[in-house]
Coordinates of C-alpha atoms and ligand atoms in Angstrom, one line a residue:
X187 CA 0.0 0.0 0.0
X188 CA 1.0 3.6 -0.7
X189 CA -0.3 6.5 0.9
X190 CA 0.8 9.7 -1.3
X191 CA -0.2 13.0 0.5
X192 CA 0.3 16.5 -1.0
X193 CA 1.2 18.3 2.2
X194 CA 4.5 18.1 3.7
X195 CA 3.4 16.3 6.3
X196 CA 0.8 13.6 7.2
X197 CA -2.9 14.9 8.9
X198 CA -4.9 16.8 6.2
X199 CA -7.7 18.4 8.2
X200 CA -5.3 17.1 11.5
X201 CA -2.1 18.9 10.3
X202 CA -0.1 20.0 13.2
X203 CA 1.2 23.8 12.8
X204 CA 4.2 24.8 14.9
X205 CA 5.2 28.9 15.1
X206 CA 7.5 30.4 17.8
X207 CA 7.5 27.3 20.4
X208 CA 3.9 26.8 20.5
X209 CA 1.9 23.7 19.4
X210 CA -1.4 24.3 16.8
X211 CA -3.6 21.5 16.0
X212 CA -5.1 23.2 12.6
X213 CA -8.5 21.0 13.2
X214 CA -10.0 18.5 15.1
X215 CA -9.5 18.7 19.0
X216 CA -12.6 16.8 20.1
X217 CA -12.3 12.9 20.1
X218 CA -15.3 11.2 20.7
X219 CA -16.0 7.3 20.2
X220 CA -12.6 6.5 20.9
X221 CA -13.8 3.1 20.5
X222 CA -13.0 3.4 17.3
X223 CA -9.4 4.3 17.2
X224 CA -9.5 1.2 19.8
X225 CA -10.7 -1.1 17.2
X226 CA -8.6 0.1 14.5
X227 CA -5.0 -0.1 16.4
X228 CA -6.4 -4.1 17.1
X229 CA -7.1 -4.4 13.7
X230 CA -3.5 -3.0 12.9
X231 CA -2.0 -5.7 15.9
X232 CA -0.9 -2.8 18.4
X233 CA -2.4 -1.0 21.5
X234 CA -3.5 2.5 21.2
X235 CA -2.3 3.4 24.4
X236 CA 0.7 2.5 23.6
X237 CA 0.9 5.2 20.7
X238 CA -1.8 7.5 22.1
X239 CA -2.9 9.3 25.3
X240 CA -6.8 10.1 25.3
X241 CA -8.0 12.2 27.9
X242 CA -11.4 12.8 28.7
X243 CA -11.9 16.6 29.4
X244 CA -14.5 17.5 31.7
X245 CA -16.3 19.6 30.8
X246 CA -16.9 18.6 27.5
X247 CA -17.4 22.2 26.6
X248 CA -18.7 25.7 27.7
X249 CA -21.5 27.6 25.9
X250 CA -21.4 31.1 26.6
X251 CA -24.3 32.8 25.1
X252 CA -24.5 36.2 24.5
X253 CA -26.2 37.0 27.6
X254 CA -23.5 36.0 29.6
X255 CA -24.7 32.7 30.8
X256 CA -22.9 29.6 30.9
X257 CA -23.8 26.4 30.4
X258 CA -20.9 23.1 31.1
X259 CA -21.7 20.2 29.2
X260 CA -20.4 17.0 30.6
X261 CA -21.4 13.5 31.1
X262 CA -22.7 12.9 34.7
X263 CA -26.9 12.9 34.1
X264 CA -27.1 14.2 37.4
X265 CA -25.2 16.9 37.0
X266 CA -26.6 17.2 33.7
X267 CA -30.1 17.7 35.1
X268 CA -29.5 20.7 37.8
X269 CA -27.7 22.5 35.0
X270 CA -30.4 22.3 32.8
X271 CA -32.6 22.9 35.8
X272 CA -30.4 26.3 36.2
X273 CA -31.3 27.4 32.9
X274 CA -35.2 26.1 32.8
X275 CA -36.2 24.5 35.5
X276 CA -39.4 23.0 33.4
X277 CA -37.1 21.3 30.8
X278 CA -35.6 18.9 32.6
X279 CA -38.3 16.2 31.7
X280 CA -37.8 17.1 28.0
X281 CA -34.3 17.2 28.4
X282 CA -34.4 13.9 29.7
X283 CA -36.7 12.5 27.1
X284 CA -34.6 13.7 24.4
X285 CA -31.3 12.0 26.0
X286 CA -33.4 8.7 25.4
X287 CA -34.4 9.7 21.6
X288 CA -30.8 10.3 21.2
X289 CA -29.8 7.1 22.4
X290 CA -32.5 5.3 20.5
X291 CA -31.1 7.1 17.1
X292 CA -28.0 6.4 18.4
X293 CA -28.5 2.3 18.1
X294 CA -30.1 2.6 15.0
X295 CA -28.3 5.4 13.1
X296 CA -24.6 4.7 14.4
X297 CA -24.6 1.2 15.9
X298 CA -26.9 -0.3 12.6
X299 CA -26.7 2.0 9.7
X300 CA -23.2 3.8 10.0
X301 CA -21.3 1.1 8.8
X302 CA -23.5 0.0 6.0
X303 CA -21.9 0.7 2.1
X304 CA -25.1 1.9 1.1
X305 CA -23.9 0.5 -2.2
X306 CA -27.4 -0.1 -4.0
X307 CA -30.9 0.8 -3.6
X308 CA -31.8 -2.5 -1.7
X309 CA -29.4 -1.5 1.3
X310 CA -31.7 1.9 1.2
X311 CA -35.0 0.4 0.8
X312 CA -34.6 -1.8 3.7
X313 CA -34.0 1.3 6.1
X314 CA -36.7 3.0 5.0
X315 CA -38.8 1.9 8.3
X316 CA -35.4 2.5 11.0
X317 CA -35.6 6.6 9.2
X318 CA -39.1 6.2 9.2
X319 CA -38.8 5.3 12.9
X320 CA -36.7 7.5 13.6
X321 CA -38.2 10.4 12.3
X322 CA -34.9 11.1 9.8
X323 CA -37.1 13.7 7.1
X324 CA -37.2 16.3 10.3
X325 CA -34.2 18.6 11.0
X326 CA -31.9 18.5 14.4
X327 CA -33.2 21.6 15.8
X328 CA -37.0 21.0 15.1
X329 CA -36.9 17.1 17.1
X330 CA -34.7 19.2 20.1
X331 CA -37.7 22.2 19.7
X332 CA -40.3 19.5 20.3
X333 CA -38.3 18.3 23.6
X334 CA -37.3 21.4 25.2
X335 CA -38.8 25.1 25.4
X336 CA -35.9 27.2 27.0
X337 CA -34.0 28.9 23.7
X338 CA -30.4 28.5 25.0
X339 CA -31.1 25.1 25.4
X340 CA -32.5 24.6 22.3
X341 CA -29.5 26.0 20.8
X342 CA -27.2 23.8 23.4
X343 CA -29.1 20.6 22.1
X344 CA -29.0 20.9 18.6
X345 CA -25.7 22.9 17.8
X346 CA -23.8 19.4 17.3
X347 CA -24.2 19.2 13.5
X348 CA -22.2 22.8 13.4
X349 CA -19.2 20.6 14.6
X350 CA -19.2 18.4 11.2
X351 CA -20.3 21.5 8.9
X352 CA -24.2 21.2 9.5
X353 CA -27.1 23.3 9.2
X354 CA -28.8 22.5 12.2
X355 CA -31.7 23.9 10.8
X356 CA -31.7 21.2 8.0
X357 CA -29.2 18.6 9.3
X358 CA -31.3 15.5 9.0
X359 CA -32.1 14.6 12.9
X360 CA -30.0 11.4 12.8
X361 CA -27.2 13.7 14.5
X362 CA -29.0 13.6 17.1
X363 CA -26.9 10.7 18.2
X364 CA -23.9 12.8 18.8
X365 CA -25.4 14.5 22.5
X366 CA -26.0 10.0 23.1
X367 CA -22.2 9.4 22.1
X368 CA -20.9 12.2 24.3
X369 CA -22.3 11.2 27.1
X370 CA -21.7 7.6 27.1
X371 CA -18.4 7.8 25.8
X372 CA -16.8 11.5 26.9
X373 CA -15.0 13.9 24.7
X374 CA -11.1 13.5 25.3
X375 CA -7.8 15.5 23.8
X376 CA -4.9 13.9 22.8
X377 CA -1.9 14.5 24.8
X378 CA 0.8 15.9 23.0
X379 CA -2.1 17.4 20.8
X380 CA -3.6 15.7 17.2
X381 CA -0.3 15.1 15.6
X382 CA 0.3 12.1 18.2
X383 CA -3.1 10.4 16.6
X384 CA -1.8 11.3 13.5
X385 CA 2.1 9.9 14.0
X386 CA 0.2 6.6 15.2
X387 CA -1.7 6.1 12.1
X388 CA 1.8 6.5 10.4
X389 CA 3.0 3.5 12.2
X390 CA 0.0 1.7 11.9
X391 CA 0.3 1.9 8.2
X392 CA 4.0 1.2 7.9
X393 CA 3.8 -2.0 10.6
X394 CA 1.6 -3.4 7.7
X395 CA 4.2 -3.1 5.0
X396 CA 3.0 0.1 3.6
X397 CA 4.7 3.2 3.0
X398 CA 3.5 7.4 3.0
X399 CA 5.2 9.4 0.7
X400 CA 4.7 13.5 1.8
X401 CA 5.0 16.0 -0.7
X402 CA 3.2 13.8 -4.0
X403 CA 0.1 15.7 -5.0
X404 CA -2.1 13.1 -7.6
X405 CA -2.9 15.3 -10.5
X406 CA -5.3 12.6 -11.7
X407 CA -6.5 8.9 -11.1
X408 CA -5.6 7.0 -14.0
X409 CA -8.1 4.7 -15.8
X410 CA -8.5 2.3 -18.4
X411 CA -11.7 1.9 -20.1
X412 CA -13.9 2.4 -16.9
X413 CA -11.4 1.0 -14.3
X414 CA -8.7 2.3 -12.2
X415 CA -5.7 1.7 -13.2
X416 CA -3.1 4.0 -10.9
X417 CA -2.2 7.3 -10.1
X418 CA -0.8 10.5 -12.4
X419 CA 1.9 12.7 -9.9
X420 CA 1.9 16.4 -10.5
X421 CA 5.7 15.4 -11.1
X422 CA 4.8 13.4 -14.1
X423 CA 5.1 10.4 -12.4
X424 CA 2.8 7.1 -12.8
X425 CA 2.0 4.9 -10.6
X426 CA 0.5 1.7 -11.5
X427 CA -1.9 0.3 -8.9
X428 CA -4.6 -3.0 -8.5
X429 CA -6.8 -0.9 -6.9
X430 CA -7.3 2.8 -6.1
X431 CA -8.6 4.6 -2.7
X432 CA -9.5 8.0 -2.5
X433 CA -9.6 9.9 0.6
X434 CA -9.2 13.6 -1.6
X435 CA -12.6 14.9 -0.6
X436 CA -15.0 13.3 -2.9
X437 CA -16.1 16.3 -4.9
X438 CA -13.1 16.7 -5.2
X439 CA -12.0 13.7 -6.9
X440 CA -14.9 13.3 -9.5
X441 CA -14.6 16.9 -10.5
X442 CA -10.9 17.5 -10.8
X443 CA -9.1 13.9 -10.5
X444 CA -11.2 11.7 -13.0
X445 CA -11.8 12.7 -17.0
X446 CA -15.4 13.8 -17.5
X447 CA -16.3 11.1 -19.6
X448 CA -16.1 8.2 -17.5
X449 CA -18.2 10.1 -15.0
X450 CA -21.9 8.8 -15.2
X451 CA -23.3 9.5 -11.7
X452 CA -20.7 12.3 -10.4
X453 CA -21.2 14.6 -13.2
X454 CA -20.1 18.5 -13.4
X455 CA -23.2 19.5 -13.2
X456 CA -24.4 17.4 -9.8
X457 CA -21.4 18.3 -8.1
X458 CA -22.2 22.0 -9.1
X459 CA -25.8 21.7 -8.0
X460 CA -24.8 19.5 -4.6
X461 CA -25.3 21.2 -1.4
X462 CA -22.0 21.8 0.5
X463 CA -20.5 22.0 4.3
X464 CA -20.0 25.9 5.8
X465 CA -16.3 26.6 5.7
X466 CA -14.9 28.5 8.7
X467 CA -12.0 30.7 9.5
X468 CA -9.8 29.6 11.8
X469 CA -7.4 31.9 13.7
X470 CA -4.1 30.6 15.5
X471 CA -2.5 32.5 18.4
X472 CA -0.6 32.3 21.6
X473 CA -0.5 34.4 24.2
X474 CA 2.3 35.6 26.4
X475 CA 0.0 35.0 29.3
X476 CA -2.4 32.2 30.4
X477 CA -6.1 33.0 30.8
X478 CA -6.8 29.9 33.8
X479 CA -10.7 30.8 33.4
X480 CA -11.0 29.8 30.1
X481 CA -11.9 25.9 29.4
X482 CA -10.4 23.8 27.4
X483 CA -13.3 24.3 24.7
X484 CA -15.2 27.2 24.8
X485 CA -18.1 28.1 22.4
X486 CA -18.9 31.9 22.4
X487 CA -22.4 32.4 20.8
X488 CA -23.5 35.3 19.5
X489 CA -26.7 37.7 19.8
X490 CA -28.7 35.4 16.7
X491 CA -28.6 31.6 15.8
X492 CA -31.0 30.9 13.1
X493 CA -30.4 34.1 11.2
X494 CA -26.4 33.9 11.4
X495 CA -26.7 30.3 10.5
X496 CA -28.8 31.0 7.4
X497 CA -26.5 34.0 6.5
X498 CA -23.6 31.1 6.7
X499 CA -25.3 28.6 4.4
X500 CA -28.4 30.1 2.7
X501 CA -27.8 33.9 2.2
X502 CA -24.1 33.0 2.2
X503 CA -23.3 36.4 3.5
X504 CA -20.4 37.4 5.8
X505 CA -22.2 39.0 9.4
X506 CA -20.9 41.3 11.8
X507 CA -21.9 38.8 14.9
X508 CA -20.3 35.7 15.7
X509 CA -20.6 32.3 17.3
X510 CA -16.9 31.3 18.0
X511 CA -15.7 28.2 18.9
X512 CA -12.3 28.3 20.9
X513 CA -10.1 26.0 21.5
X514 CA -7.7 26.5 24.8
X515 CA -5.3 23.2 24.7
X516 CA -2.9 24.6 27.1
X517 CA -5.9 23.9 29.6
X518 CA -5.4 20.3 29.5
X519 CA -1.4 20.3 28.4
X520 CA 1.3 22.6 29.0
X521 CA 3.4 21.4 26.8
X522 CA 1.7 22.6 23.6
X523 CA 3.4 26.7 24.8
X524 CA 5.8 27.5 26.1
X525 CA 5.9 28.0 30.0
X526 CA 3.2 30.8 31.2
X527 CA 2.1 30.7 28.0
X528 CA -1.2 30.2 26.1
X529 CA -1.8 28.1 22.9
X530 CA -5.7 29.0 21.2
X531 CA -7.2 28.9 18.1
X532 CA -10.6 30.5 17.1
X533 CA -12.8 29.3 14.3
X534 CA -15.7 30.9 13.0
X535 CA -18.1 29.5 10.4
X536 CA -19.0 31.4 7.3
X537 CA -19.5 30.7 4.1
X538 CA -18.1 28.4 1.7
X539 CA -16.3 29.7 -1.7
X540 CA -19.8 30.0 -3.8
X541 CA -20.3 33.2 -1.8
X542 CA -18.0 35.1 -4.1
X543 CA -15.7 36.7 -0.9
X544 CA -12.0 37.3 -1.9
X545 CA -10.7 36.3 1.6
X546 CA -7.1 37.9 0.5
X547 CA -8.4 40.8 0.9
X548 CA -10.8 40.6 4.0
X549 CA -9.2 38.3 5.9
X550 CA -6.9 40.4 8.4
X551 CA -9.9 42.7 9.0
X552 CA -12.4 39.5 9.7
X553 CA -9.4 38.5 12.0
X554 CA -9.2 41.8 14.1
X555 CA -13.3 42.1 14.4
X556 CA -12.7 37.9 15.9
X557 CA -9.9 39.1 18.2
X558 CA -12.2 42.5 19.3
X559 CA -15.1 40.2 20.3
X560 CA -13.1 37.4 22.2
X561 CA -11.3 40.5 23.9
X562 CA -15.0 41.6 25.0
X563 CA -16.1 38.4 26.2
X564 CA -13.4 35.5 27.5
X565 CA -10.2 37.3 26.4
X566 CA -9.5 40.5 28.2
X567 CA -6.4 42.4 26.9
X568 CA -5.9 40.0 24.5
X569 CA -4.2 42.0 21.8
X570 CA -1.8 43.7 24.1
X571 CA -0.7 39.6 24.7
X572 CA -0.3 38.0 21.2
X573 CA 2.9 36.8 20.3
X574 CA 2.5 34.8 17.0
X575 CA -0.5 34.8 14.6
X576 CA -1.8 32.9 11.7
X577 CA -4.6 31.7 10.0
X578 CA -6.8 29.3 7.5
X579 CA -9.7 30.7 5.5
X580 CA -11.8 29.2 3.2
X581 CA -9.7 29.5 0.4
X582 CA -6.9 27.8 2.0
X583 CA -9.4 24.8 2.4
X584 CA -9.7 24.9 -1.7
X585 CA -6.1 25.7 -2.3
X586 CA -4.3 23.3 0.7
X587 CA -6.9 20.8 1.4
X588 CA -8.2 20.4 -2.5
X589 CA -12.0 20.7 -1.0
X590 CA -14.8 22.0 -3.1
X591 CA -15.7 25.4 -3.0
X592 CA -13.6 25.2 0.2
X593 CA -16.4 23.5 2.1
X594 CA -14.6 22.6 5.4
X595 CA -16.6 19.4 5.9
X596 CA -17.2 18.2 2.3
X597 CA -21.1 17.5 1.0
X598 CA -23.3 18.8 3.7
X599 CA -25.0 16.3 6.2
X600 CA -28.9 16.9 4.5
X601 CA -31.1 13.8 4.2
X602 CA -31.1 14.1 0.5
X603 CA -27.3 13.3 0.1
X604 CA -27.0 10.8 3.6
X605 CA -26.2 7.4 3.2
X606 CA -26.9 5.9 -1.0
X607 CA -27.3 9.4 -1.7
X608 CA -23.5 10.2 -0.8
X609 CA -20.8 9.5 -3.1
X610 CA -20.4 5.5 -2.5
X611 CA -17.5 4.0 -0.8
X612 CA -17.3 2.0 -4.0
X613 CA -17.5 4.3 -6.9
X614 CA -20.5 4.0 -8.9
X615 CA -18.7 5.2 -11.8
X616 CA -15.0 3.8 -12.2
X617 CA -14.4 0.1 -11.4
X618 CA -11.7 -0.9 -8.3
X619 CA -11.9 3.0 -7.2
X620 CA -12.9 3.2 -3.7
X621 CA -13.6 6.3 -1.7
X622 CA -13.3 7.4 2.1
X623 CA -13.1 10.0 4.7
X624 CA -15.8 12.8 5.4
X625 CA -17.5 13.7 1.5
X626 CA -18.7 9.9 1.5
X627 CA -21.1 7.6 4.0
X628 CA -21.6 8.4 6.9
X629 CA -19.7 11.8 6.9
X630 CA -17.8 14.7 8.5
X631 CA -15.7 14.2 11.8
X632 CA -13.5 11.8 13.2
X633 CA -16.3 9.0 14.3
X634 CA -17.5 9.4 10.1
X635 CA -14.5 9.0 9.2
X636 CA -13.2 6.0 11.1
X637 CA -16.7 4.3 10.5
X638 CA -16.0 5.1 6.6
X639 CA -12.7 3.1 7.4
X640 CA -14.9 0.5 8.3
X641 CA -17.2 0.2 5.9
X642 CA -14.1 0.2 2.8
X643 CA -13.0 -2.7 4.7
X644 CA -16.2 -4.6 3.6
X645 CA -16.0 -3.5 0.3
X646 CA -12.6 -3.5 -1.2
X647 CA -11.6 -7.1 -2.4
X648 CA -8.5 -8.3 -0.9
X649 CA -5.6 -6.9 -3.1
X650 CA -4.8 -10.6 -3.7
X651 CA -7.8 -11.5 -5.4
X652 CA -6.7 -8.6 -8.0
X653 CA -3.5 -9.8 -8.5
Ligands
FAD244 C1 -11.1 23.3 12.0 C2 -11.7 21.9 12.1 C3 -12.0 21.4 13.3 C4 -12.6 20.2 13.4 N1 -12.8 19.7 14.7 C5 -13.2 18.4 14.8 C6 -13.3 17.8 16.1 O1 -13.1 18.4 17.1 N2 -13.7 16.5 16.2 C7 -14.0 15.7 15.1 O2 -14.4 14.6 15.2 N3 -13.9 16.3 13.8 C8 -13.5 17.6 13.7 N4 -13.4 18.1 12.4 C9 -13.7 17.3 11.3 C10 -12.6 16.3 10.9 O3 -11.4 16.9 11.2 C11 -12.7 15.9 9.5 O4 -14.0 15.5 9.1 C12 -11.7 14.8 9.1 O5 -10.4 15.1 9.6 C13 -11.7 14.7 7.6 O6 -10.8 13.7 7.3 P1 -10.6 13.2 5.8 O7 -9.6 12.1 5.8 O8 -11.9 13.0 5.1 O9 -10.0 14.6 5.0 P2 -8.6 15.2 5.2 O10 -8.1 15.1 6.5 O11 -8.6 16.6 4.6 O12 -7.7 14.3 4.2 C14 -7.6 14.5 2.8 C15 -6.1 14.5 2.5 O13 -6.0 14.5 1.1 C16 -4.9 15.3 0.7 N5 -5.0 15.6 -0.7 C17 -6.0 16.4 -1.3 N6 -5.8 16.4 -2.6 C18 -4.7 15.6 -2.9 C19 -4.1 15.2 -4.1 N7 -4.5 15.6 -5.3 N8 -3.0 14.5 -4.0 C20 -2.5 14.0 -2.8 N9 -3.1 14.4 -1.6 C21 -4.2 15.1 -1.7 C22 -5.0 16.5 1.6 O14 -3.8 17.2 1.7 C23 -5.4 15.8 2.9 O15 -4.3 15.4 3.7 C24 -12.8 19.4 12.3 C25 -12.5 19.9 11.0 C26 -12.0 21.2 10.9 C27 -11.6 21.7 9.6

């Protein structure tokens, strides 16, 4: 097996940054199901302890709305109930009642459906009564609205799909099952930050015989007829292969890394007309002081939720306001700054690339209005303490990352492109091409991906039987 990566270094969305003695994950810094990652270093015949620290962080995260209120999510029910009980006494009932809808979806959507390959019609007839069941056609925020009554905790129940590039307004309810997963299985950090996770899947990989060559950007997948025959470098290079995986978001790799005419399903024009993921700007900075009150993760909403979210994806219009989501790993580990120092990064969602912003020229000023508003809320003083600065718009997700329209998450999580309607894990258009990671089933974050891990397992033929 070869692994040929166009970055410098291994990680994609989980590249590690590292400026002026401090530590940057660049993405994800929430691991949940780390069952997963458990199963896949057995599969690979080592321990993940041995290669990997989790830590669960309690709590999970803070919501700070806009009217100064907290809320700590974490995993203890009980506790769980007198916070909600702080914010709406009358909710608790729902709340509860909503923990066991999620749990229900949870055995259905994740345990039975997630790692299904949704490769033909059959496999999406024969759910029709679990989505049925499970109420699947409704959105995440109109199943929480029929639970609870209290608006912040309306918005603390049903902000999850915002963490894999969902609408929650039209995320199909299924991701409901995240609030379930949380709580039965913790959110944890990586020690050492992502790059650890990411150095472990390295050796995973090469225990196995196979090799990762950095620095090789495919310029196109190679075919024969309507099979996959290899790999084109951007070097000029060929390389022959039995079969082809690609984890290049899957937009992506239709549009710009397969000729048009062997393209049947995945066409220009349904890629153009598919619904994509928000993008996000993410801002990287230490500070020359620690800020001990801050938690680990931190999301700072702003004054509107439904309108700024349909700015982000429907008007796709950059706002004034903000719901921030920060990310304080120094919290949890030191070693990521250096001593008395702070380590953050800021992300903010906005729109993806169809919104026509040229992000080379707005992007120091979006940066300052980010920095003036943390200042005002979590971050007092902060630009009198930043010592090194950098950061990833949307663009950069086109131009580094190769995602379309510079969608942060790939295809958006909607009902009408879930499961067979998502770009298959076995290509429906070019023989032994496979696909993973986040644009195909199930999706966006770290749990989709691994379970996409999972389901190519059932579907690609041993290499031998190829040979
Ligand atoms: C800022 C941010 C925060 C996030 N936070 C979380 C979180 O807390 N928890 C969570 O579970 N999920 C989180 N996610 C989501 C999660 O990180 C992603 O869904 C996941 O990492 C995607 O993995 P992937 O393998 O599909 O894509 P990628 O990681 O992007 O991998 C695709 C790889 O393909 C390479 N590539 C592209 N084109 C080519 C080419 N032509 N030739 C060679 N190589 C190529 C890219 O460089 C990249 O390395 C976050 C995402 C972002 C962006």
């Amino acid at each position: 097996m070869t692994v040929l990566e166009r970055l410098d270094a291994p990680g994609g969305r989980a590249y590690v940054n590292r400026q002026h003695g401090f530590t940057f994950d660049s993405g994800p810094t929430m691991v949940t199901a780390p069952f997963l990652l458990k199963e896949l270093w057995d599969i690979g015949g080592r321990k993940l302890e041995d290669d990997v620290q989790l830590l669960p962080i309690s709590p999970f995260y803070r919501i700070r709305f806009d009217d100064g209120e907290s809320f700590d999510a974490c995993g203890d029910p009980e506790t769980m109930r007198a916070r909600v009980a702080r914010l709406s006494a009358g909710d608790v009932t729902g709340y509860e009642r909503f923990m066991g809808a999620s749990e229900a979806i949870f055995r259905i959507g994740f345990e039975r459906l997630g790692h299904v390959p949704f490769d033909s019609w059959t496999d999406m007839v024969r759910i029709v009564p679990d989505m049925i069941k499970l109420a699947s056609h409704r959105t995440v925020y109109d199943l929480v609205a029929t639970y609870v009554k209290d608006p912040r905790l309306r918005i603390a129940l049903s902000l999850h799909p915002l963490l894999i590039g969902g609408n929650p307004f039209t995320t199909t309810s299924i991701y409901c099952l995240i609030a379930f997963l949380e709580r039965r299985w913790g959110v944890h950090f990586v020690m050492g930050g992502i790059g650890r996770l990411v150095q472990g899947l390295v050796r995973l990989i090469h225990d196995q015989g196979g090799l990762v060559h950095c620095g090789e950007e495919v310029s196109a997948i190679t075919v024969t007829g309507r099979t996959a025959t290899g790999a084109r470098l951007a070097c000029g290079h060929e390389l022959h292969a039995d079969i082809v995986v690609s984890n290049v978001d899957s937009a992506w790799t239709y549009r710009y890394l397969l000729p048009r005419e062997v393209r049947r399903r995945w066409t220009d024009q349904r890629i153009e007309r598919a619904c994509y993921s928000m993008s996000l700007f993410v801002w990287y900075f230490g500070t020359n002081r620690r800020y001990p009150d801050v938690a680990h993760h931190t999301m700072v909403l702003g004054p509107r939720y439904r309108e700024l979210l349909a700015d982000i994806f429907e008007r796709k219009v950059l706002a004034g306001d903000f719901s921030l989501y920060l990310h304080r790993p120094t919290a949890t580990d030191a070693s990521l700054a250096p001593e008395g120092c702070d380590a953050f990064y800021v992300l903010s969602p906005v729109p993806h690339l169809g919104s026509g912003l040229d992000w080379s020229r707005i992007a120091e000023a979006y940066r300052r209005a980010v920095a003036q508003r943390l200042q005002e809320t979590v971050l007092p003083d902060l630009d009198a303490h930043v010592v090194t600065s950098s950061v990833m718009t949307p663009q950069d997700f086109q131009d580094r990352l190769r995602s379309f329209r510079g969608a942060a998450f790939g295809l958006a999580p909607v009902l009408s492109q879930s499961a067979w309607f998502r770009p298959h894990n076995r290509s429906e258009d070019v023989e032994r091409l496979y696909l993973v990671g986040a644009g195909t089933h199930p999706g966006a974050g770290l749990p989709g991906v691994l379970s996409s891990a999972r389901v190519l397992d059932t579907v690609v033929p041993h290499a031998r039987a190829l040979a």
